[in-house]
Structure formats: C-alpha cells, structure tokens
Coordinates of C-alpha atoms and ligand atoms in Angstrom, one line a residue:
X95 CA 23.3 89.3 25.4
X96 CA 24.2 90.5 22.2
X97 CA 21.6 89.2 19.0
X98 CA 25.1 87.7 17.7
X99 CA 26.0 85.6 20.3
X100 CA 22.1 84.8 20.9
X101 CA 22.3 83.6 17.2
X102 CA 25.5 81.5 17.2
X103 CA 24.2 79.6 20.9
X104 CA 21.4 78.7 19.6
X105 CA 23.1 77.1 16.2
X106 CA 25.3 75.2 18.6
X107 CA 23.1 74.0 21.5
X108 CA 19.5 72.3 20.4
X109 CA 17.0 74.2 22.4
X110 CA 14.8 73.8 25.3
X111 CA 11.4 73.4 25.2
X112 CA 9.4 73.0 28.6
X113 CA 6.0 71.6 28.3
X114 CA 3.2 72.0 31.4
X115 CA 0.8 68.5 31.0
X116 CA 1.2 65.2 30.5
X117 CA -2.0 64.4 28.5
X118 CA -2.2 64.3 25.2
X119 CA -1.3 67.6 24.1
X120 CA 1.9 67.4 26.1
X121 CA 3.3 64.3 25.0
X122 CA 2.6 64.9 21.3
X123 CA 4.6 68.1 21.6
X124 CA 7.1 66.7 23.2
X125 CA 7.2 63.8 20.8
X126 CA 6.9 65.9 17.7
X127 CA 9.9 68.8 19.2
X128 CA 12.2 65.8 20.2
X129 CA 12.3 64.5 16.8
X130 CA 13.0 67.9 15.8
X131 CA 16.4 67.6 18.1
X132 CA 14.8 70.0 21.2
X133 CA 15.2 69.0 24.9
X134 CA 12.0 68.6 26.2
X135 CA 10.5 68.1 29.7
X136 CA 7.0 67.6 30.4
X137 CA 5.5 68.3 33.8
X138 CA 2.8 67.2 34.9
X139 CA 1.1 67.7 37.9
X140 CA -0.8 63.8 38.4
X141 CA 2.0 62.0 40.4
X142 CA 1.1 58.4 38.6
X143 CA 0.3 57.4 35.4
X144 CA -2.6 58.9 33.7
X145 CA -6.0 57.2 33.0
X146 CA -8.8 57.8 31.4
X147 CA -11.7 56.6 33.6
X148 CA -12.5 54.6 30.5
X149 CA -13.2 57.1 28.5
X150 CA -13.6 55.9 25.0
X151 CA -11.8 57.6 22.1
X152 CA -13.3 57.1 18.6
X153 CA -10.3 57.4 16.2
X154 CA -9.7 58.9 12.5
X155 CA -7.1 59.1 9.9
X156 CA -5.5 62.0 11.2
X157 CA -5.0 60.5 14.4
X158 CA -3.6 57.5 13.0
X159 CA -1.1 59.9 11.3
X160 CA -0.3 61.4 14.2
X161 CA 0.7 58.5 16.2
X162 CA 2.5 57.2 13.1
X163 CA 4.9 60.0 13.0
X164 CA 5.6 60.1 16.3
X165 CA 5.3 56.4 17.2
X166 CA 6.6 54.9 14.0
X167 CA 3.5 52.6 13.6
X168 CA -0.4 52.4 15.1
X169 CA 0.0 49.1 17.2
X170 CA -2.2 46.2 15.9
X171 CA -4.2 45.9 18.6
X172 CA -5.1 49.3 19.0
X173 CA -8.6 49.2 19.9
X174 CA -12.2 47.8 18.5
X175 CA -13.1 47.8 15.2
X176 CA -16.6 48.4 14.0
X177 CA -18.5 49.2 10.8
X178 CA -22.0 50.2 10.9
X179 CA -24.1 53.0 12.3
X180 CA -27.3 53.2 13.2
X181 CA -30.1 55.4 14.7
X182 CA -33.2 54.0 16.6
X183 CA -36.5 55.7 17.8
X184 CA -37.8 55.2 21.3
X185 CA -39.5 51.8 21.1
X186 CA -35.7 50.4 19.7
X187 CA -37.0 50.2 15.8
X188 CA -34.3 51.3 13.3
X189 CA -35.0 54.7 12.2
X190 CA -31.3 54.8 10.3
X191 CA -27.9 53.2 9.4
X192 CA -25.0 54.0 7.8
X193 CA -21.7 52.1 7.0
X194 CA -18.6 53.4 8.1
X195 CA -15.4 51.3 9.4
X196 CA -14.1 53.2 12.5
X197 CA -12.0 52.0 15.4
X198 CA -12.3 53.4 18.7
X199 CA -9.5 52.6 21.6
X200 CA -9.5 53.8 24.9
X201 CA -8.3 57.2 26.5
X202 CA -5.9 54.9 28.5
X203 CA -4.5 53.2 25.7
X204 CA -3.9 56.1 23.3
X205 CA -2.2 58.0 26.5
X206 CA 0.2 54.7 27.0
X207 CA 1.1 54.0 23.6
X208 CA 2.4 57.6 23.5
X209 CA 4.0 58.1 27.1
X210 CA 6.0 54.3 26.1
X211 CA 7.4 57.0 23.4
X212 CA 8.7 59.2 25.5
X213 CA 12.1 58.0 27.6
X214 CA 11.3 58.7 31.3
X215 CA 14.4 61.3 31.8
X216 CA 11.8 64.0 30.1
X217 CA 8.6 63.1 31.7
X218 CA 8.0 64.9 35.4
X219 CA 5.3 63.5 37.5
X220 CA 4.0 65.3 40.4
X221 CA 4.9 68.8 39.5
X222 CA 2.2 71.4 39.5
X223 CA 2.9 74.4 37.6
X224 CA 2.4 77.4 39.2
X225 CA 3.0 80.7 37.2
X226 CA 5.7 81.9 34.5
X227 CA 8.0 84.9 33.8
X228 CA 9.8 85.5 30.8
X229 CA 12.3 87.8 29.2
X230 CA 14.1 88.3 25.2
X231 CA 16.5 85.2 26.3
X232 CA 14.4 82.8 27.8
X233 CA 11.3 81.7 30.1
X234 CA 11.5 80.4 33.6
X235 CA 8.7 78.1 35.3
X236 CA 7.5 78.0 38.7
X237 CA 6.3 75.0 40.4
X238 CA 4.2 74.7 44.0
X239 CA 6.9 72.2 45.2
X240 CA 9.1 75.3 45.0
X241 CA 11.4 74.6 42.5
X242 CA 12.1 76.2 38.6
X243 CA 13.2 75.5 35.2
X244 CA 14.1 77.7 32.4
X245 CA 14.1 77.0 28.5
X246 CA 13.7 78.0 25.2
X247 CA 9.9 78.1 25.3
X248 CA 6.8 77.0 27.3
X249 CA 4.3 75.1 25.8
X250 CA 0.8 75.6 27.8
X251 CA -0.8 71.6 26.9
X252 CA -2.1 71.9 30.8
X253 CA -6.0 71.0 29.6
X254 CA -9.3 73.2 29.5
X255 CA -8.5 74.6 33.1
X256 CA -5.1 75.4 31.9
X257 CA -3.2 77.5 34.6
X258 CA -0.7 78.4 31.4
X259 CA -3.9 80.3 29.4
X260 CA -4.7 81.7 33.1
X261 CA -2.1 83.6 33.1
X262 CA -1.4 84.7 29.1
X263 CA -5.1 85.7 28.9
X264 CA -6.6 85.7 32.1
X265 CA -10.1 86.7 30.0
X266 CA -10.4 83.2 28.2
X267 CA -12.4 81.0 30.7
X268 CA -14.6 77.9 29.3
X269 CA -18.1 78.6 28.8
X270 CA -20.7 75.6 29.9
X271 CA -22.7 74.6 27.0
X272 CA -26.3 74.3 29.1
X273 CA -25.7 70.6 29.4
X274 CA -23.8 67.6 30.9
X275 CA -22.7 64.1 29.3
X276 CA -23.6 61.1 31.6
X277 CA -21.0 58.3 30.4
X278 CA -20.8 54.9 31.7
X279 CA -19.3 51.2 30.4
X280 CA -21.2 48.2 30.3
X281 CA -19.1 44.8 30.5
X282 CA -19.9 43.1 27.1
X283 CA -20.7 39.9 29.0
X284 CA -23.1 41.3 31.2
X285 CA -25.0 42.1 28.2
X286 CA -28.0 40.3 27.2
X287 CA -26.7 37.6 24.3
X288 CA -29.6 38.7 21.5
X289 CA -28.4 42.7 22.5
X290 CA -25.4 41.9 22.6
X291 CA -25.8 40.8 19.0
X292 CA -28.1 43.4 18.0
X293 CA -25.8 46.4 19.2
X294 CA -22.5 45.5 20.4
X295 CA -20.1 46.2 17.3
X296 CA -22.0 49.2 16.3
X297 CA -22.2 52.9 16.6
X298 CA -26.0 53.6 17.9
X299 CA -27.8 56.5 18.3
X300 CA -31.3 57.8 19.8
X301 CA -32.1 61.6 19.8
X302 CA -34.6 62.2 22.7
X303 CA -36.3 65.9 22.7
X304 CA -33.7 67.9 23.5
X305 CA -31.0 65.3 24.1
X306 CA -28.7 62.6 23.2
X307 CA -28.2 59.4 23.5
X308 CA -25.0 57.2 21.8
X309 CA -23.0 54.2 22.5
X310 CA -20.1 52.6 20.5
X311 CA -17.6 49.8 22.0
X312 CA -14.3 50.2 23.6
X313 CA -11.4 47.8 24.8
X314 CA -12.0 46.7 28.1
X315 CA -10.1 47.2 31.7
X316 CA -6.3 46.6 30.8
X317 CA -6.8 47.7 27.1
X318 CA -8.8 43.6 27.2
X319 CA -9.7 43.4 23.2
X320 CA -11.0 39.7 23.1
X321 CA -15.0 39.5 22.4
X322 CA -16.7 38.8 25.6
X323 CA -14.4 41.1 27.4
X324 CA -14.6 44.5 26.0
X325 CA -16.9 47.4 27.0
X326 CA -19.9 49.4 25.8
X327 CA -19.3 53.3 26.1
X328 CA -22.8 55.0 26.7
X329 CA -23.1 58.7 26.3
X330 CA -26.5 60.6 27.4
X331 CA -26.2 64.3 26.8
X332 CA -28.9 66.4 28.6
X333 CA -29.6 70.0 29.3
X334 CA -28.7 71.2 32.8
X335 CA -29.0 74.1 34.1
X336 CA -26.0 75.7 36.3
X337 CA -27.9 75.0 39.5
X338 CA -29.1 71.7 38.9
X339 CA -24.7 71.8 38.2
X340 CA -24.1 72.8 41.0
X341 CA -26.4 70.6 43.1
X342 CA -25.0 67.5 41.2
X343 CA -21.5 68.6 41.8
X344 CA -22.6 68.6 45.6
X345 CA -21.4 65.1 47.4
X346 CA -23.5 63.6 50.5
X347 CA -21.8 65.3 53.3
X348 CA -22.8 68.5 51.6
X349 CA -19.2 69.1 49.7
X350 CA -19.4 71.6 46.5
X351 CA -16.7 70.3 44.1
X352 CA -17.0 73.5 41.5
X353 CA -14.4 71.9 39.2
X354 CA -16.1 68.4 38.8
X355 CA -17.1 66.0 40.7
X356 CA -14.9 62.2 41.1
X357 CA -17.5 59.4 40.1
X358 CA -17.6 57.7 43.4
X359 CA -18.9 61.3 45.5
X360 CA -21.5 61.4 42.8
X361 CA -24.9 61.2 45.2
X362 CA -26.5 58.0 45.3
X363 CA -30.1 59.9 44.7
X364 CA -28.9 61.6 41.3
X365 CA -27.2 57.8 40.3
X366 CA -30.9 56.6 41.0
X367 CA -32.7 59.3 39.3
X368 CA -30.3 59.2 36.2
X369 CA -31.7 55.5 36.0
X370 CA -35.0 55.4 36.6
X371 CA -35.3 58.4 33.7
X372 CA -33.1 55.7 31.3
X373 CA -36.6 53.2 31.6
X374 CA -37.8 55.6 29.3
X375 CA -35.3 55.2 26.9
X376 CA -35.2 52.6 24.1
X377 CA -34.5 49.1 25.2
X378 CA -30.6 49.1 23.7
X379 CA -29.9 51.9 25.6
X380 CA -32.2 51.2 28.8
X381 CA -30.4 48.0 29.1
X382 CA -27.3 49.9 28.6
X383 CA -28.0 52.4 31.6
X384 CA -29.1 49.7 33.6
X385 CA -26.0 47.6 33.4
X386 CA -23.7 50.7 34.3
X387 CA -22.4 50.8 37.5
X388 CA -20.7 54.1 38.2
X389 CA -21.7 57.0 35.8
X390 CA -19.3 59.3 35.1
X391 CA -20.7 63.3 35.1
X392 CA -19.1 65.3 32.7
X393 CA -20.8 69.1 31.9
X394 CA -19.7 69.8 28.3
X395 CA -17.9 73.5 27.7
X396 CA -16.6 75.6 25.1
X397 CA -13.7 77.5 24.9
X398 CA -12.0 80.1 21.9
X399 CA -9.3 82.2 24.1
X400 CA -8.0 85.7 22.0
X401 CA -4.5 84.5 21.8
X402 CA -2.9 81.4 22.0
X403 CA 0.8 82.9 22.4
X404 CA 2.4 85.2 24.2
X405 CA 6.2 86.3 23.3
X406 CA 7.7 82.5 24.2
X407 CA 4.8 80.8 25.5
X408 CA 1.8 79.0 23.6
X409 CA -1.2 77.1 24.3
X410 CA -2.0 73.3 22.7
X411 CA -4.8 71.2 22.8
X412 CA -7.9 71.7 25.1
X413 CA -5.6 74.8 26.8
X414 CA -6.2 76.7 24.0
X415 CA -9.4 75.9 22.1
X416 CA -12.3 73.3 23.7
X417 CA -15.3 71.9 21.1
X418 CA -17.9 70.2 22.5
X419 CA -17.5 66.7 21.9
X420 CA -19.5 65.9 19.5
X421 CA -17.2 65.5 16.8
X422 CA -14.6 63.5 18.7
X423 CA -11.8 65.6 18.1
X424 CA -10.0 66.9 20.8
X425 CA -7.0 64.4 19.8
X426 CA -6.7 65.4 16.6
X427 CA -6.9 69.0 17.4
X428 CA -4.0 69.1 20.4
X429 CA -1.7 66.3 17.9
X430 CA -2.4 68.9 15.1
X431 CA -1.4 71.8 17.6
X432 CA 1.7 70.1 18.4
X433 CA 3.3 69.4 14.7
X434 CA 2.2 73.4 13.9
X435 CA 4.3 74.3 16.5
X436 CA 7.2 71.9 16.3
X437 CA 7.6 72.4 12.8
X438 CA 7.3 76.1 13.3
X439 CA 9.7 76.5 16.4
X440 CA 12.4 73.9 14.0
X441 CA 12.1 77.1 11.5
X442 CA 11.0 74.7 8.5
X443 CA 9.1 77.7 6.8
X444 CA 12.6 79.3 6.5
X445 CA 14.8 76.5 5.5
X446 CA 16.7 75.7 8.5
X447 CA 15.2 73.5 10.8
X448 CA 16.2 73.1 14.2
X449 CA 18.5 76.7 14.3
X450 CA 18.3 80.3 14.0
X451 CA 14.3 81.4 14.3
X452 CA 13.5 83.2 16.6
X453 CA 10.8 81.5 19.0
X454 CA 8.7 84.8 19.2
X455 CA 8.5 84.5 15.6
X456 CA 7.4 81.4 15.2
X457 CA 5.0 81.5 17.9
X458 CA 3.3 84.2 15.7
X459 CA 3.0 81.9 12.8
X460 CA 1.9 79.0 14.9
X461 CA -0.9 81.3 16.2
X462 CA -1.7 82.4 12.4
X463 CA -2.1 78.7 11.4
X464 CA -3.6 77.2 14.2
X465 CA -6.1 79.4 15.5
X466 CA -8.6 80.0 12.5
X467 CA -9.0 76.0 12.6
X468 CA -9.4 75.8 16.3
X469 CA -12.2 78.5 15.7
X470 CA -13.5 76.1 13.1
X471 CA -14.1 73.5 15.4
X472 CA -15.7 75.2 18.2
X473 CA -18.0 76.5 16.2
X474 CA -19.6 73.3 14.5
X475 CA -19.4 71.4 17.5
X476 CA -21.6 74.2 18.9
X477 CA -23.8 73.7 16.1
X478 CA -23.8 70.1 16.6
X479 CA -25.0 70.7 19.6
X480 CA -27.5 73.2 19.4
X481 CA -30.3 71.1 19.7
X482 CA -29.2 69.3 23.6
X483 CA -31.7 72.2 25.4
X484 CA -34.8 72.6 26.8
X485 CA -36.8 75.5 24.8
X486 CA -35.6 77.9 22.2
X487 CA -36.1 81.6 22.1
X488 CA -37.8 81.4 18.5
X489 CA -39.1 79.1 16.1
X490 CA -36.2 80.2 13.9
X491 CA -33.4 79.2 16.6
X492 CA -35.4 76.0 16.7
X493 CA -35.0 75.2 13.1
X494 CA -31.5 76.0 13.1
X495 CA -30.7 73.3 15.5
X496 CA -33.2 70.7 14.5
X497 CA -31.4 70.6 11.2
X498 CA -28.8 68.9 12.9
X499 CA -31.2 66.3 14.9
X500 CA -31.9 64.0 11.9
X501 CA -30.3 60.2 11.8
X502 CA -28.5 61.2 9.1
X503 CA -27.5 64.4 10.0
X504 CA -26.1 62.9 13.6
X505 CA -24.7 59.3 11.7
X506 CA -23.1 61.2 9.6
X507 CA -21.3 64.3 11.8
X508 CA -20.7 62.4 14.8
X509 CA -17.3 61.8 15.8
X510 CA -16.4 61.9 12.7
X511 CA -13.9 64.4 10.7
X512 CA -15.5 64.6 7.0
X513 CA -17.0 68.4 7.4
X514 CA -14.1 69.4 9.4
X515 CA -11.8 68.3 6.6
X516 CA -14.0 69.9 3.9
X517 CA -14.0 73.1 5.9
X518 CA -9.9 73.3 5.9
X519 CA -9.8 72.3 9.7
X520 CA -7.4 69.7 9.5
X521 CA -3.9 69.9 8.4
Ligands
FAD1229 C1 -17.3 63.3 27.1 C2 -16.0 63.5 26.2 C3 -15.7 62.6 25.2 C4 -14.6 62.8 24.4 N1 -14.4 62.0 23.3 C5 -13.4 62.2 22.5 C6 -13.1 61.3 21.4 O1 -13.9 60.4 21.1 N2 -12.0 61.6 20.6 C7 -11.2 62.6 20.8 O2 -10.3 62.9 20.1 N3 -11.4 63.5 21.9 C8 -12.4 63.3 22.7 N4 -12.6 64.1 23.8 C9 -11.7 65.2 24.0 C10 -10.3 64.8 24.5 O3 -10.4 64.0 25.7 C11 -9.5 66.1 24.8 O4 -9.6 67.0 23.7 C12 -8.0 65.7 25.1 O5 -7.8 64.9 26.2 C13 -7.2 67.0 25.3 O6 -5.9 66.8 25.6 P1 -5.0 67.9 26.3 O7 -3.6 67.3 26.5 O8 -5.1 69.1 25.6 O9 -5.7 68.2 27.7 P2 -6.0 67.2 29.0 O10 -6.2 65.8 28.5 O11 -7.1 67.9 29.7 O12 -4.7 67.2 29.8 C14 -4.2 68.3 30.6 C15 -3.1 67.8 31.5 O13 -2.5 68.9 32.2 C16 -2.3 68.6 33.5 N5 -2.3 69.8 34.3 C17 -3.3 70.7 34.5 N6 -2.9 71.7 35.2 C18 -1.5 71.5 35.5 C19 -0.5 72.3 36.2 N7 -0.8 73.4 36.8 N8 0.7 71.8 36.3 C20 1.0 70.6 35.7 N9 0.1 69.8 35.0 C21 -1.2 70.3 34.9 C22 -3.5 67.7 33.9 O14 -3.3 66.9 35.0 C23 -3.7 66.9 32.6 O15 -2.9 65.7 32.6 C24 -13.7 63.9 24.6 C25 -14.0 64.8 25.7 C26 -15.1 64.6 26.5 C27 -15.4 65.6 27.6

C-alpha cells in the first residue's frame, strides 16, 4: 500500500490495538488506548474472571492516579486504611515505628474495579495466544483455539511468563532471586482480641537472619471491609535453593509443576514444616502463621529483557520488566507502562493525537521512556532484597545488603514509592 493512502486510512479509521492479558497491564492499556479513540481487544487466556488468591496490594499515589484517569474516581471503599508501621525483634518487643497512612485493597478488587471499566465487547476470555507475525501494515495474532485477529499493534501485557516477550526476545527469561515468599490470610476474627489490637491496622515487620517477615491488612473474601471481617496478609520471604524449588513444586503423587505450584497440591509435609519453623518466630507473626490455613508459595524472580518493542509489538507490566516485590510496585509500573504507550501511539509528542504516527515510531519512543525506569526498579528491589540469603561471598557483599536490614531502612522502603520517585522512576 502506498505511504499515502496508509496515511489518509489511518486519519479516517481510529486504529486497532490488540492486547494479549487480562491482568492489570492489559486492562490499563486498554483503558488508557480507548480513551485515546483506538479499538481495543484484550485476550486473555483465563476463561472466568480473574482473582487474586487474596493477594494483598498495598496502594500509592500513583496508583490512585492511575485508576482516576481511567476510572474517573478511586471508589470509597477501596480497601483498608492504616497508619503506622512498625518493626519487632524476635520475642515481639518494638524495635521500630513509623507513621505513614497507606491503604492496601486486594488484587481482586483492583482487577474488578478496572475490568467494570471496560465494556464486555473488548474483553476475550479463554483465548490463549499463541505466536505473532507482522508486516509494514499491520500485525496478525494467533490463538491455540485456532483462530486470528489483525490490528494496528500488539501489546505484550501477558505477565512474567509472557509468551509475547518469548517470542520478541526469546533471550529475556526471569531469573529466580534465591528465595520464595510464603503468603497466607488470617480471618481478623480468628485472631486473638489483645493481637488483634496490638497488630491488626498496622504494617509489621520482623527481619530474621537472612529473611523476612511482614504482614499488613486486606479486605476480606468478597472485597468484606467491615472490622471483624477483613484479613491479615502475612508474607515470610526465605532463601531457597532451586532444589529445595523444585522439591516444593513437587505434589504428593510425585507431580513436578516447574511453573508453580496451585495452593491446594502444596505437600501437606512442607505446610507442616513451614509451621512448625513459624514457633520460632515472634508471637504476632507466630500467631499469624498458625492461624493460616492454605499458604500460598510464591519464588520471587527478576526480569530486565533487552527490548521491550519490536517494529509493532511492545511489552507492558511484569512481560517486560519484573522487581522483586519488595517495593510493591508492579501496579504502578504496568499502569505507568500503559499511559507511555497510549500517549505515545495517540502521537501526543507530535501534536496530533489519535492520527498520523507511525506505530513503529512510537514504539521506539515508548521503549526510550519506559525502559530506563523499569531498569530502575529492578535494580533497587534487588537491593532490597539482598539480604533474604543464606551466606555471602565476602564481608563486603554482606555489608552491602545489611544496610538495607535495619527497621528503618525496611519501614521506610517497603512497599512504598518515596526512593523510586526521588530516583526519576515514576512518571
Ligand atoms: C508476592 C507478591 C506481592 C506483590 N505485591 C504487590 C503490591 O503490593 N503492589 C503491587 O503493585 N504489585 C504487587 N505485586 C506485583 C503485581 O502483582 C504484578 O506486578 C502485576 O500483577 C503485573 O500485572 P501484569 O498485567 O503485567 O501481569 P499478570 O498479572 O501476570 O497478568 C498476565 C495475564 O496474562 C495472561 N496470559 C498469560 N499468557 C497468556 C497467553 N498466552 N494468552 C493470553 N493470556 C495470557 C495471564 O493469564 C494473566 O492474566 C506483587 C507480586 C508478588 C509476587
């Protein structure tokens, strides 16, 4: 086709933008591009709405933003509000605290309040992406179930396993950190009243050798925010080594699940081991562990791909960069992804949004602006976790890390977005 008529179609037809994953990188794109006046479609492979597992999401400014532009409002009752910090030593004594108003919702709920956003016609459950081709006009999409689509551009938001990245830079694969997160909610009822008291609506921390332990509360099952209903999210990070991995990721009947392994397979003998080694933790957290009734295993990774484009096709979100979580801002980081690259594709940088750049083009510039910052963030959630090990090659390497294992060092980086904004991380 000649460049002309290329031009001219695309200043009368608004433009097609097909999105793999319907997390939160996906539907923030989607959002963001369809304010913008694209057509979007997101596929994702999960046939039913998605969930969390409970997974508790401690929220910022930025994220508020986020859902504000492409929401119109943060919902009142978005999640638990809370407003100290606090650190304690093994026998429970205070050892810290810090005050700083936070609110943290649930995985769930953030997911919901942006899929309500997003009319059903452009939201495609139950297709798994399979590979892409793509030429100077356009970009087709393959799916297992056999069928394809073709638009404007293809927006990679397909998580930290991305088949998208797979395929653009086949090199990029997640690294595992040395160490796995052990999550779990307690019921806030089933909590002892004085430690209920004592802990509850706060942020609380205990830093083991070589590990960590926090817990901060969540809404509870159906997004419940009433007191006496709401959950406590416990964290326990601990080095692991890949074969103690793999044995964990083994279920009873002798099944290797290399991926990750559903909660309920988990093996009764590691649930029991996990518990008996919380007796030795402090009694907020050993009453925590206690109380929990399926642990969740999640190994920790980090990820910092080459590229995040490829002529008409660009990675968001945990498919293109993966921090360790100790900063709590994977959100933030796949919302921020998203408005680079709507505003980019909408050609605001030249004046004319919605027509006339061309989507290699402002791929490229999407890539310059996002990827320094993504580098950013994988890098000082490495260094927040540097300590979570067992041994270090050198009393030097030591230092480093223990520098960031002091109450105040962990009250005051922990999922929270003060160095990262400081650093030029955050738009
Ligand atoms: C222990 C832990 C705690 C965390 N705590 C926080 C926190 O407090 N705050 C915070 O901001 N972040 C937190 N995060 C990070 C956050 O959960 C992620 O950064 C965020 O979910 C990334 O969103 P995403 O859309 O990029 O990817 P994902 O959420 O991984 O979504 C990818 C989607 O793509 C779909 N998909 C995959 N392959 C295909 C395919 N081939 N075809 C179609 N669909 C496909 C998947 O089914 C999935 O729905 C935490 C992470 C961990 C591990």
């Amino acid at each position: 086709m000649a460049a002309d008529s290329r031009a001219s179609r695309m200043a009368t037809k608004s433009r097609r933008a097909l999105i793999i994953g319907g997390s939160m990188g996906g539907l923030f794109a989607a959002l963001y591009l369809l304010k913008r006046g694209w057509r979007v479609d997101v596929y994702e492979r999960i046939p039913v709405p998605l969930s969390g597992r409970g997974a508790g999401i401690t929220t910022h400014d930025e994220m508020m933003r986020a859902i504000t532009d492409v929401a119109g409002a943060v919902p009142p009752d978005f999640g638990v509000d809370f407003e100290w910090r606090e650190t304690v030593d093994a026998a429970g004594r205070s050892i810290g605290t810090m005050h700083r108003s936070q609110v943290a919702t649930s995985w769930t709920r953030l997911w919901q309040i942006l899929r309500g956003q997003l009319p059903d016609a452009h939201y495609h459950g139950g297709k798994d992406f399979v590979r892409y081709t793509q030429s100077t006009d356009g970009v087709t999409v393959a799916f297992a179930d056999g069928s394809s689509e073709t638009g404007d551009v293809l927006i990679g938001a397909d998580g930290f396993r991305s088949v998208v990245r797979g395929q653009l830079e086949p090199a990029a694969l997640p690294v595992y950190a040395g160490y796995v997160a052990w999550r779990g909610l307690v019921e806030e009822a089933a909590l002892e009243p004085s430690m209920r008291e004592a802990i509850f609506l706060k942020f609380m921390f205990h830093l083991p050798e070589g590990e960590q332990v926090i817990g901060y509360p969540v809404a509870g099952a159906d997004n419940d925010l009433r007191p006496g209903h709401r959950h406590w999210n416990v964290l326990w990070y601990r080095p692991t080594d890949a074969e103690e991995l793999k044995r964990l990721f083994t279920d009873d009947t002798g099944r290797y699940h290399p991926l990750g392994i559903p909660p309920p397979l988990i093996s009764r003998k590691y649930i029991d081991a996990l518990k008996a080694d919380a007796e030795q933790l402090p009694p907020q957290f050993r009453e925590a562990y206690a109380l929990v009734s399926q642990p969740i295993l999640q190994p920790i990774y980090d990820l910092e791909p080459a590229r995040m484009v490829s002529g008409r096709v660009a990675l968001v979100g945990d498919a293109a960069f993966v921090a360790r979580p100790h900063l709590g801002g994977g959100v933030v980081k796949a919302a921020q992804d998203a408005e680079a690259l709507a505003r980019r594709l909408s050609g605001d940088a030249a004046g004319s949004p919605g027509h006339g750049i061309a989507v290699p083009d402002a791929l490229a510039a999407y890539e310059a602006e996002r990827q320094p910052r993504g580098r950013i963030f994988v890098r000082h959630a490495q260094e927040l976790g540097s300590y979570i090990r067992r041994g270090f090659a050198s009393e030097d390497e030591r230092a480093a890390a223990e520098k960031f294992r002091t109450p105040h060092s962990l009250m005051s980086e922990t999922a929270l977005m003060d160095w990262l904004r400081s650093a030029g991380a955050l738009s």
